[in-house]
Coordinates of C-alpha atoms and ligand atoms in Angstrom, one line a residue:
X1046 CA 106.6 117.9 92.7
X1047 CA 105.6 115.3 90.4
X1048 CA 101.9 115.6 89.3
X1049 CA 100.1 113.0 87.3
X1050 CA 97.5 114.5 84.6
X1051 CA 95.0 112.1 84.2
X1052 CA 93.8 112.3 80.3
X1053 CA 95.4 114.0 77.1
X1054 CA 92.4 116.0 75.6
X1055 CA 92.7 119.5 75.0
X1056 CA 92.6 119.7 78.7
X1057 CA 95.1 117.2 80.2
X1058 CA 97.3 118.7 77.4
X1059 CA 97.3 122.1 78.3
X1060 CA 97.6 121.0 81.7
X1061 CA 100.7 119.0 81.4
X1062 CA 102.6 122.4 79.7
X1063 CA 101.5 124.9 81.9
X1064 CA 102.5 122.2 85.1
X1065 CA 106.3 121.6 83.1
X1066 CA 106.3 125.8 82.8
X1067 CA 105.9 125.8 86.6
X1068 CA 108.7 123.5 87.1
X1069 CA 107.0 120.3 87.6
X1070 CA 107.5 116.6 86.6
X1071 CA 104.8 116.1 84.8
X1072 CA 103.4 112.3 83.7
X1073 CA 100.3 112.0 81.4
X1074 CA 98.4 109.1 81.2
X1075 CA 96.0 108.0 78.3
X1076 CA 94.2 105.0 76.8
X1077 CA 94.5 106.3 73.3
X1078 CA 97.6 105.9 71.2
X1079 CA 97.9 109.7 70.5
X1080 CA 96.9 112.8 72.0
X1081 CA 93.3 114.6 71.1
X1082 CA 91.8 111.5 70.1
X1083 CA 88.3 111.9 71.6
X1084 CA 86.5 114.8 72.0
X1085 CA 89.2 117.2 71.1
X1086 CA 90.0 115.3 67.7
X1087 CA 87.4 117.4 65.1
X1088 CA 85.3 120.1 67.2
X1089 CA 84.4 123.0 65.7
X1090 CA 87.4 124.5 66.1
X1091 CA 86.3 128.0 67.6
X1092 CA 87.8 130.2 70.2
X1093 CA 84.9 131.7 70.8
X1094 CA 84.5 133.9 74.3
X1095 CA 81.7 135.7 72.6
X1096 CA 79.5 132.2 72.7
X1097 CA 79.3 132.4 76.1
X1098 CA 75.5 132.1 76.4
X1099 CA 74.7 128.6 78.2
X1100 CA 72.1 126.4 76.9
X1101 CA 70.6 126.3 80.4
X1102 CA 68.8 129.9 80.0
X1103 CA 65.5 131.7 80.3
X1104 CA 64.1 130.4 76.8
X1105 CA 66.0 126.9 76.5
X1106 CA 62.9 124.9 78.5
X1107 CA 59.8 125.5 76.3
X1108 CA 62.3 125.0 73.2
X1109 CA 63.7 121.6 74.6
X1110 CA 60.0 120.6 75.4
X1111 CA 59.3 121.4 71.8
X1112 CA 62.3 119.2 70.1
X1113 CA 61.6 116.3 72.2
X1114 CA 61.5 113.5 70.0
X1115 CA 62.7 115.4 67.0
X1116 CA 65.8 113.7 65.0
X1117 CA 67.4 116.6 63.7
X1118 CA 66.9 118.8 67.0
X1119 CA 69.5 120.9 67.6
X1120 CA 69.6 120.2 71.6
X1121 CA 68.0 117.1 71.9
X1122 CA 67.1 115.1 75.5
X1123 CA 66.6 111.2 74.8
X1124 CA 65.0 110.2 78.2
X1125 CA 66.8 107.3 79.5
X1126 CA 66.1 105.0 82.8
X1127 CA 69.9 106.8 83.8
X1128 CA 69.5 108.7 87.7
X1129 CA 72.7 110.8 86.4
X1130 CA 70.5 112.1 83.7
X1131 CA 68.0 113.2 84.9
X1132 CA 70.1 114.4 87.9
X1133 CA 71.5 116.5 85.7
X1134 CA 68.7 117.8 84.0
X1135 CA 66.7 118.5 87.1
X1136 CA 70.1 120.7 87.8
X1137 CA 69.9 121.8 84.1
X1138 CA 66.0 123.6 84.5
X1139 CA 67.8 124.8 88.1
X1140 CA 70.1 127.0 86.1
X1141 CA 67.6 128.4 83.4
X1142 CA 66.8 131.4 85.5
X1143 CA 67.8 134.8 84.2
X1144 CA 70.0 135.1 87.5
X1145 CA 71.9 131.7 87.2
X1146 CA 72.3 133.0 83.4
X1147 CA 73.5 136.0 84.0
X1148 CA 76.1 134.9 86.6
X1149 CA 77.1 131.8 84.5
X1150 CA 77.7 134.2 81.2
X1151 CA 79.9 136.5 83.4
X1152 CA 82.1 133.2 84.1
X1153 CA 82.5 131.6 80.8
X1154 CA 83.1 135.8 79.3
X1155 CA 86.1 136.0 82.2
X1156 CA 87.6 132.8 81.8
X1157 CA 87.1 133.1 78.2
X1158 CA 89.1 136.5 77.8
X1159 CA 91.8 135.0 79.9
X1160 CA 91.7 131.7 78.1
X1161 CA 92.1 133.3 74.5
X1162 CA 95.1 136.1 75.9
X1163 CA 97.3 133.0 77.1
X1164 CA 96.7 130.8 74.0
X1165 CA 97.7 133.8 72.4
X1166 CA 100.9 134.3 74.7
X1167 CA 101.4 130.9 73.8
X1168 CA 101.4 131.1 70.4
X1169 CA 104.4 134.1 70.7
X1170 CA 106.4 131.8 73.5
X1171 CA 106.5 128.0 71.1
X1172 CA 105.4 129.7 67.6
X1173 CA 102.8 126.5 67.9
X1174 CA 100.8 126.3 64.3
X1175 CA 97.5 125.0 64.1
X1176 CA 96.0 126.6 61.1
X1177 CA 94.9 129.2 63.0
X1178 CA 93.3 132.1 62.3
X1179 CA 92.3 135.5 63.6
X1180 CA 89.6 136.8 61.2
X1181 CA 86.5 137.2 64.7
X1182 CA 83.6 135.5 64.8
X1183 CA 80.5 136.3 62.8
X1184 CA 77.4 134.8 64.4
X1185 CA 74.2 135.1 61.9
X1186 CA 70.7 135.3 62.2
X1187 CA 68.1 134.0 59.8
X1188 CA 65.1 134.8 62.7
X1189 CA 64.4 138.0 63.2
X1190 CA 62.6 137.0 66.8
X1191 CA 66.1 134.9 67.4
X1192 CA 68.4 137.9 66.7
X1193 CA 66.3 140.5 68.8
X1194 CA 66.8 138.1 71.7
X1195 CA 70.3 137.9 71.3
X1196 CA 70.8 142.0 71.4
X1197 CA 70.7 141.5 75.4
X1198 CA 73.1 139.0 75.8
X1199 CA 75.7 140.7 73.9
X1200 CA 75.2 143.6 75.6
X1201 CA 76.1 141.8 79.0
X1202 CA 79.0 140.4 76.9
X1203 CA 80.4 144.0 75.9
X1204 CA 79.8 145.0 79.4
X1205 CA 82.1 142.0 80.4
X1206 CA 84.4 143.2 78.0
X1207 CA 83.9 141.3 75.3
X1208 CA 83.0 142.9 72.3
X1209 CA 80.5 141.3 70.3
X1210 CA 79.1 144.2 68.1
X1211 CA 75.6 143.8 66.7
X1212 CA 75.6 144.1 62.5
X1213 CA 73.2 144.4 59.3
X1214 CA 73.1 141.4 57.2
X1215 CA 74.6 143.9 54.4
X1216 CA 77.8 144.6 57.1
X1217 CA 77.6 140.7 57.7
X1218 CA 78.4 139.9 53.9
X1219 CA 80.9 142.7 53.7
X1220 CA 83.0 140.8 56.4
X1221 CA 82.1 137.0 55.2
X1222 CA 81.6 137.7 51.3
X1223 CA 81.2 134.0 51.0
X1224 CA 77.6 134.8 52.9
X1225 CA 75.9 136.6 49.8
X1226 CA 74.0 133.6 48.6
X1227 CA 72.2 133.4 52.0
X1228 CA 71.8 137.6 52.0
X1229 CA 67.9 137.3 51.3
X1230 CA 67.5 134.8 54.7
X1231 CA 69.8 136.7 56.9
X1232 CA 67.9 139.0 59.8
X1233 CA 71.3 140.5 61.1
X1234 CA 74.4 139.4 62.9
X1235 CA 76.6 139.8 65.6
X1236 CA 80.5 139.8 64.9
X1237 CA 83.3 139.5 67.4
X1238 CA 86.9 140.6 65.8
X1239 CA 89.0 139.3 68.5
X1240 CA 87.5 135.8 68.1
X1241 CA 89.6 133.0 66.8
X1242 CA 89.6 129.8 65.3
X1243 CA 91.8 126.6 65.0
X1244 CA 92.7 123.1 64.4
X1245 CA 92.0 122.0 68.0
X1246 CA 93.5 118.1 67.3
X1247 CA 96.7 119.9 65.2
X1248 CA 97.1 122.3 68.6
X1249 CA 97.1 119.3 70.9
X1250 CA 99.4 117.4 69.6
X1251 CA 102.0 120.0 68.3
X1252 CA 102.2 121.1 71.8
X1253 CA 102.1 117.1 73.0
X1254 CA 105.7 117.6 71.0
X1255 CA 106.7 121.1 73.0
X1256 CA 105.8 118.9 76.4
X1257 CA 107.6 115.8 75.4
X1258 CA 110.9 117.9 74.4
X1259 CA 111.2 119.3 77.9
X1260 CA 110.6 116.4 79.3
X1261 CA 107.0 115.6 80.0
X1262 CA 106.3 111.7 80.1
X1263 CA 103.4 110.4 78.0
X1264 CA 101.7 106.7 79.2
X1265 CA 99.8 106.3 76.2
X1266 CA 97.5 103.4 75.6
X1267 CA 97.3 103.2 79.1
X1268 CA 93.9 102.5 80.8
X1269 CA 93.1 104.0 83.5
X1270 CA 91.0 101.7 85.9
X1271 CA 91.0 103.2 89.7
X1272 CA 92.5 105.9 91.8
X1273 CA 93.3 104.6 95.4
X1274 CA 92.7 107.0 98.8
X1275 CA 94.7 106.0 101.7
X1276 CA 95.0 108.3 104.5
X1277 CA 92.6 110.8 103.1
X1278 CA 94.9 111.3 99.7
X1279 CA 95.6 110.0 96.7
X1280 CA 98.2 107.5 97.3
X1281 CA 98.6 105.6 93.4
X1282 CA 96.4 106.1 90.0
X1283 CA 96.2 102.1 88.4
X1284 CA 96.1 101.7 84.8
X1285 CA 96.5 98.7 82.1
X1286 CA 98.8 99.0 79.5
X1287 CA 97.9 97.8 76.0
X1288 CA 98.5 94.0 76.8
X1289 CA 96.6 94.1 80.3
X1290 CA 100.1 94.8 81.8
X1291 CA 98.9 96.2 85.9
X1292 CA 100.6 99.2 86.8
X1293 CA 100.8 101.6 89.6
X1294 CA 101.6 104.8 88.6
X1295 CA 102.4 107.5 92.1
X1296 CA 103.1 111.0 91.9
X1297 CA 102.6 114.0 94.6
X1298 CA 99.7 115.5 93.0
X1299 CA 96.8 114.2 90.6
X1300 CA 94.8 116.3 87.8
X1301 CA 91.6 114.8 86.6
X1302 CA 90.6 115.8 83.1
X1303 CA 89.3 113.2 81.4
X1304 CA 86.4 114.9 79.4
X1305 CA 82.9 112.6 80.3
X1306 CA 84.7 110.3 81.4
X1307 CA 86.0 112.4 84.6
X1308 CA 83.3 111.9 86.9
X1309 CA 82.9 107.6 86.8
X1310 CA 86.7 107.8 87.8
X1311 CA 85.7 109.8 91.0
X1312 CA 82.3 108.6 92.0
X1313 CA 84.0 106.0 94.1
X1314 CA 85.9 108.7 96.0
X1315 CA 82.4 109.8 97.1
X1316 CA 82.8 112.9 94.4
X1317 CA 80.2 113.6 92.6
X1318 CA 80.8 115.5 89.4
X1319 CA 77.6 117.2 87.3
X1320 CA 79.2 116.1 84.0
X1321 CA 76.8 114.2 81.5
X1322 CA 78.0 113.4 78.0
X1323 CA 76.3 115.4 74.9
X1324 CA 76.9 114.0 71.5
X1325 CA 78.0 116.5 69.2
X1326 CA 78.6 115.8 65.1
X1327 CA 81.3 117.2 63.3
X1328 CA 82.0 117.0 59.2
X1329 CA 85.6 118.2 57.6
X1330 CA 84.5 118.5 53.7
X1331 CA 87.8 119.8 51.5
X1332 CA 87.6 123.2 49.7
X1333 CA 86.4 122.7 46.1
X1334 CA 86.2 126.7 45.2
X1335 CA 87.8 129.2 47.2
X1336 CA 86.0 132.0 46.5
X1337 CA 82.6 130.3 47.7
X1338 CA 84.2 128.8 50.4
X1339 CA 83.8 131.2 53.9
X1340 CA 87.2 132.5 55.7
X1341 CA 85.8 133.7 59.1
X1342 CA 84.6 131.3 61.4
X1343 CA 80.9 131.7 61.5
X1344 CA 77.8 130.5 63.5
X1345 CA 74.2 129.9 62.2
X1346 CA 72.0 130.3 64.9
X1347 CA 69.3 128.7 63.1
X1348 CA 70.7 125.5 62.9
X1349 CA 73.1 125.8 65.5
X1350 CA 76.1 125.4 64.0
X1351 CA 79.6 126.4 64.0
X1352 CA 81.8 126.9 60.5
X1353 CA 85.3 126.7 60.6
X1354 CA 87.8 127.2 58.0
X1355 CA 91.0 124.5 58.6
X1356 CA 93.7 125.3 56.0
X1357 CA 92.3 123.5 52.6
X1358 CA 89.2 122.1 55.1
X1359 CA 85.5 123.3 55.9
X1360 CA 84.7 122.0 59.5
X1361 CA 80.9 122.0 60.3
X1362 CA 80.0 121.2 63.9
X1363 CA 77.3 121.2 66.2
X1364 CA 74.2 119.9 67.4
X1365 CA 73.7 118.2 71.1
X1366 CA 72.3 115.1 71.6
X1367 CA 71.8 113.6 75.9
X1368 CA 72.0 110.0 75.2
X1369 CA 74.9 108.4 77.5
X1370 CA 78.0 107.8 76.1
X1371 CA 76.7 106.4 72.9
X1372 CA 79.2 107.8 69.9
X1373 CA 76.9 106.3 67.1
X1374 CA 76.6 108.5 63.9
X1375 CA 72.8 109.0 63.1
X1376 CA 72.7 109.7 59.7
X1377 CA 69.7 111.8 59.3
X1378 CA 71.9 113.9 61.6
X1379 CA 74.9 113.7 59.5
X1380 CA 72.6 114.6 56.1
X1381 CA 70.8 117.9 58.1
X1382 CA 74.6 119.4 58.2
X1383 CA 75.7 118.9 54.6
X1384 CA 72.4 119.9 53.3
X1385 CA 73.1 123.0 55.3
X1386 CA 76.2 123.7 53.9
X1387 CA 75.3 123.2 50.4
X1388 CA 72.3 125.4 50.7
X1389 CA 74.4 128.6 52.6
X1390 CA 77.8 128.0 50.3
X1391 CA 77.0 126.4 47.4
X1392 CA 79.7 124.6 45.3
X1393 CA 82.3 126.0 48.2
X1394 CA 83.0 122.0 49.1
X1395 CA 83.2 118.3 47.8
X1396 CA 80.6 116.8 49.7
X1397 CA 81.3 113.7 48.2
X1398 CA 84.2 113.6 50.6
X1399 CA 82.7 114.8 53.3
X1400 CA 84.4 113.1 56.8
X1401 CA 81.9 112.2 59.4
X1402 CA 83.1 112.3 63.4
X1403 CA 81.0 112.2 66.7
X1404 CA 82.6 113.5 69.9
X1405 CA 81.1 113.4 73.6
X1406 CA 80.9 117.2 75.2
X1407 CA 81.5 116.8 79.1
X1408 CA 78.9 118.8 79.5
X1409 CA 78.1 120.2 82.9
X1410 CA 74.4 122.0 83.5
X1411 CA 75.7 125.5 83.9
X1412 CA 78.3 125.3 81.0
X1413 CA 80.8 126.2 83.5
X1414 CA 83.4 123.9 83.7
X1415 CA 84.9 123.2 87.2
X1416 CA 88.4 123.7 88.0
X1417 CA 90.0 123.7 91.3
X1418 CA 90.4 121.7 94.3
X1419 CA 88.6 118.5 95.0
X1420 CA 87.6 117.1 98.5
X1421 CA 91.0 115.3 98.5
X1422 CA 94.1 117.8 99.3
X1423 CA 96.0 116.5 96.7
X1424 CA 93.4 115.5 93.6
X1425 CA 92.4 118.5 91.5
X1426 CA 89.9 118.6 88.6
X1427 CA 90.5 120.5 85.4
X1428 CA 87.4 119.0 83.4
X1429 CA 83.2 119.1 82.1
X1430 CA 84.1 122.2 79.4
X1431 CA 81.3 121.0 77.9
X1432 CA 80.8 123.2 74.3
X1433 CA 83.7 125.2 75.2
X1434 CA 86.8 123.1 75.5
X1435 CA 88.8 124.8 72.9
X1436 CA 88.2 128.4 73.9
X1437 CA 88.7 127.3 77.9
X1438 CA 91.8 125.2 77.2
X1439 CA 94.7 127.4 78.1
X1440 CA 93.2 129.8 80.5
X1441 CA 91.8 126.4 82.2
X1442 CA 95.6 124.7 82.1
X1443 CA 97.6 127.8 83.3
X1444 CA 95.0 128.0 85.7
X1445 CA 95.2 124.4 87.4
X1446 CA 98.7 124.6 87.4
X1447 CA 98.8 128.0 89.4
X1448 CA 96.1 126.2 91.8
X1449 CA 98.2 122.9 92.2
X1450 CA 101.6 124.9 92.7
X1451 CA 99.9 126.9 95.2
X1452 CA 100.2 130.4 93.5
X1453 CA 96.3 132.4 92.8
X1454 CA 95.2 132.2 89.5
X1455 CA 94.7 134.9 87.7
X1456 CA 91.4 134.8 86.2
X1457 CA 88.2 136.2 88.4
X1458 CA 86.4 132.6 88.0
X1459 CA 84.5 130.4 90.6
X1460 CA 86.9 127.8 91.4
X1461 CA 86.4 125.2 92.5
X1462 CA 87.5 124.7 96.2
X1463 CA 88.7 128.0 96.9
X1464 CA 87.4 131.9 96.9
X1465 CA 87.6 133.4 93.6
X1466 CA 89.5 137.0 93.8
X1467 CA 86.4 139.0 93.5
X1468 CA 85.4 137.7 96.9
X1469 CA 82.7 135.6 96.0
X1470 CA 83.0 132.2 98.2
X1471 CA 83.6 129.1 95.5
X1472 CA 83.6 125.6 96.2
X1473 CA 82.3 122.6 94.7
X1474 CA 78.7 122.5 94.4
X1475 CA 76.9 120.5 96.7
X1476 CA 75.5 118.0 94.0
X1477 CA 79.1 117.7 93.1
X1478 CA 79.8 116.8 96.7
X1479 CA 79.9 112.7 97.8
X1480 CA 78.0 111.1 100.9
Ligands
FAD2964 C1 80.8 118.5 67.8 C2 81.6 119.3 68.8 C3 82.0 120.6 68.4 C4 82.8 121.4 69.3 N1 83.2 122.6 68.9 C5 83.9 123.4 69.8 C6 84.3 124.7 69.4 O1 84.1 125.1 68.3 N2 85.0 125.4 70.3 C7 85.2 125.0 71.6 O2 85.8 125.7 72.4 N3 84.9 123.7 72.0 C8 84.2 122.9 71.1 N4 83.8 121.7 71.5 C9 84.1 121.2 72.8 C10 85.5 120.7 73.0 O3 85.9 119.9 71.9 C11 85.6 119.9 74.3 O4 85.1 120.6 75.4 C12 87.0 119.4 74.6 O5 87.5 118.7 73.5 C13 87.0 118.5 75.9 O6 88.4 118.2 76.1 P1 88.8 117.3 77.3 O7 90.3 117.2 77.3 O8 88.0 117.6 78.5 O9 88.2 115.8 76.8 P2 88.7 114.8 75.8 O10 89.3 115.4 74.6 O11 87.7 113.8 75.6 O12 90.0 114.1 76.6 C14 89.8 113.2 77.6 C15 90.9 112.2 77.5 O13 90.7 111.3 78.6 C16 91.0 110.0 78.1 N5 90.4 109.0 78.9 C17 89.1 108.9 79.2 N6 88.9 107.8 80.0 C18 90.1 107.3 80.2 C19 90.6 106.1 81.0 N7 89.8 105.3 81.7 N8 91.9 105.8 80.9 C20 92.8 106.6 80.2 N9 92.4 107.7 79.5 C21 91.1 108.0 79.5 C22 90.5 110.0 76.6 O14 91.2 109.0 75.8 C23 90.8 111.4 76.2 O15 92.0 111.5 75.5 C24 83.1 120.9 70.6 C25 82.8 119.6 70.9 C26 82.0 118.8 70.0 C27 81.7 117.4 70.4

C-alpha cells in the first residue's frame, strides 16, 4: 500500500518508519526544509511517562482563574474573540473532574509505558544516537502544599505501573548532586529511574536518515494546501512546492500529523479536531562548569519547568501560553527561565549564550492525543500530543501503522475509531465529530 504521512514532526517521523517496517511505501510531505523543524525542533527533551498528570484536573481551574493576566504564568489563557478557543476551553473545565483525570492519567501512563519500551526497541534495532540518556526523572518540590498533592497522583501512576517513587529532598540531592544549592527550598521529590531524556530534533532527523535509506520519500518544502474527498475517501493530498509549483500527490492511505496545524487541514472534511495551540519557550544555554551543571533530567514544579541535559547543552523548557498560533518570544518570559536557572544551578551555564526558541504544543483538552481512524476509511490521525510529543512518539507511530495495516495495536489506549482491547468502546469524540 502506499500511505502518505502528512507532516515530519516527531510524529509524522515516527510514523513514516514504523509504516516502511510494515512493508509500506511510505511518502512524507512537509513545508520545512528539514525534518523537526517546528514543535519538535528544542522541547524539553523528556521521555517522561511519569508526567502523565493533565493540566485539565481537579485544582487546575481556581489556579488558571488566578494567573489570568499574569506574564510570567506558568499556564496562561489569553482570551481571544477565537470560537475554537473557547470551544476548547469549555471542553478543557469538562475534563477537570477527578473522574475525567483519573481516566485520562491511566491513558497517557499506558501509552506512555509502551511508547518508551519501543523507542527503546528502537534504539537496539538502528543503534539511533540522540544524546540520550537514561539517568530517570527527578521531579522536585519547593511547596510543601504542591508536593503533598502530588503523593496521590503517583500513587495511581505506580498502580499503572509506572514507578514514580516519592523522595526526601536529602535522597533528591543524593541523585542530582547539582541540586545542593537549592537543598534549603526543596519540600521533597518524586523520582522515576526508568525515565529518559533526549535530543528530540537530533532523534528526528537521524531516523529521517534510517527512513530515507530504505526507501522512504521525503517532499520537503512542500506546502500542503487541501486534501480532496471523492466518493467518501481521500482521493489526492495538494501541496505547493517551494516556487508555487501545484502538485497532486495520491496514495492508498493518508496519516495526518501535523502538530496544531492538524485540525485547519480537516475542518473542511467536516472533522473537527479539539487541538488548540499552546506556546511553550524553550532556552539551550552551553555547560560552563560541569560539576554545577545537573545530569538527570529534572522538573521544578514550582515553576513548571523541565531541565534537560543535551550532550555539552542545558535545555530549559516550559511554560504554556493559549494565544493562537502566535510564535512571538515575550521576553519577560524568556528572562523568568534564565533567572531560574541561575538561581537553582549557579555558574553551571553561560547565559550570555543562552538560545531562545518558541514551539506550538497541539494541545488537546484531555492531554490525550488521538490516534486512530477518522470518519474517512482511509484518512487516519496520529496528532494533538500536546506536552507529551516526545514521550508518545514511537508508541504513537508503531501504533498508527499497526491501525492503518489492519493489525491491533498493542497498547490498551482509547483509539480513536475503534474499541480499545480492554473493551472500552473508543471513537472520536463527538466535539471532534463534523456536521
Ligand atoms: C516548550 C516545549 C517543551 C516540550 N517539552 C517536551 C518534553 O520534554 N517531552 C515531551 O514528550 N514533549 C515535549 N513537548 C511536546 C512535543 O515537542 C510536541 O508534542 C511534539 O513536538 C509534536 O510533534 P508533532 O509531530 O505533532 O508536531 P510538529 O513537530 O509541529 O510537526 C508538524 C509538522 O507538520 C508540518 N506542517 C504543518 N502544516 C503544514 C502544511 N500546511 N504543509 C506541510 N507541512 C505542514 C510542520 O512543518 C511540522 O514539521 C514540548 C513542547 C514544547 C513547545
Amino acid at each position: 500500500m502506499k500511505v502518505v504521512v502528512l507532516g515530519a514532526g516527531l510524529l509524522g517521523v515516527t510514523s513514516a518508519y514504523f509504516l516502511r517496517q510494515q512493508g509500506h511505501d511510505v511518502v512524507v510531505i512537509d513545508r520545512q526544509a528539514s525534518a523537526a523543524a517546528e514543535t519538535s525542533f528544542a522541547n524539553g527533551g523528556q521521555i517522561s511517562v511519569s508526567h502523565a498528570e493533565p493540566w485539565a484536573n481537579p485544582g487546575a481551574p481556581l489556579k488558571l482563574l488566578k494567573w489570568l493576566g499574569k506574564e510570567d504564568a506558568p499556564l496562561l489563557f489569553r482570551l481571544r474573540a477565537d470560537m475554537r478557543q473557547w470551544l476548547w476551553g469549555l471542553v478543557f473545565l469538562r475534563e477537570c473532574t477527578p473522574a475525567r483525570t483519573r481516566h485520562n492519567i491511566r491513558q497517557i501512563v499506558s501509552l506512555g509505558t509502551y511508547s518508551r519500551d519501543t523507542l527503546q526497541q528502537l534504539r537496539r534495532d538502528t543503534g539511533i544516537a540522540y544524546d540520550q540518556r537514561t539517568q530517570g526523572i527527578l521531579h522536585f518540590y519547593t511547596s510543601p502544599a504542591e508536593f503533598e498533592a502530588a503523593q496521590a497522583p503517583a500513587e495511581q501512576m505506580r498502580e499503572l505501573g509506572c514507578d514514580r517513587k516519592v523522595i526526601s529532598a536529602d535522597e533528591a540531592v543524593r541523585i542530582e548532586p547539582a541540586l545542593r544549592h537549592a537543598r534549603d527550598q526543596l519540600a521533597g521529590a518524586t523520582y522515576t529511574a526508568e525515565d529518559e531524556s533526549g535530543d528530540a530534533k537530533r532523534f528526528a532527523r537521524e531516523l529521517v536518515r534510517r527512513c530515507e535509506a530504505e526507501g522512504v520519500q521525503f517532499l520537503m518544502s512542500h506546502t500542503i494546501t487541501a486534501l480532496r474527498e471523492v466518493g467518501g475517501s481521500i482521493d489526492h493530498v495538494e501541496a505547493t512546492d517551494s516556487e508555487g509549483r501545484f502538485q497532486k500527490v495520491r496514495g492508498d492511505a493518508y496519516v495526518v500529523a501535523m502538530g496544531s496545524l492538524s485540525p485547519l487541514l480537516v475542518q473542511p472534511l467536516g472533522i473537527r479536531l479539539p487541538i488548540y495551540p499552546a506556546k511553550g519557550y524553550s532556552v539551550t544555554i552551553p555547560v560552563a562548569d560541569d560539576a554545577r551543571a545537573h545530569q538527570v533530567s529534572l522538573t521544578d514544579d514550582e515553576y513548571k519547568l523541565v531541565f534537560s541535559r543535551l550532550g555539552d547543552r542545558l535545555r530549559i523548557a516550559g511554560t504554556a501560553e493559549l494565544n493562537g498560533y502566535d510564535r512571538d518570544l515575550n521576553r519577560v518570559r524568556c528572562e523568568a527561565i534564565v533567572r531560574r536557572v541561575e538561581a537553582l544551578f549557579p555558574g553551571a551555564g553561560d547565559s550570555s549564550k543562552a538560545q531562545f526558541w518558541t514551539g506550538l504544543r497541539p494541545a488537546t483538552p484531555s492531554n490525550v492525543p488521538i490516534i486512530g481512524r477518522s470518519r474517512l476509511p482511509n484518512l487516519y490521525l496520529n496528532t494533538g500530543h500536546g506536552t507529551l510529543g516526545w514521550t508518545h512518539a514511537c508508541g504513537s507511530g508503531k501504533s498508527i501503522a499497526r491501525i492503518v495495516s489492519g493489525l491491533a495495536p498493542e497498547v490498551d489506549f482509547a483509539f480513536a475509531g475503534m474499541v480499545s482491547q480492554g473493551g472500552v468502546a473508543a471513537s472520536l469524540q463527538p466535539s471532534m465529530r463534523g456536521g
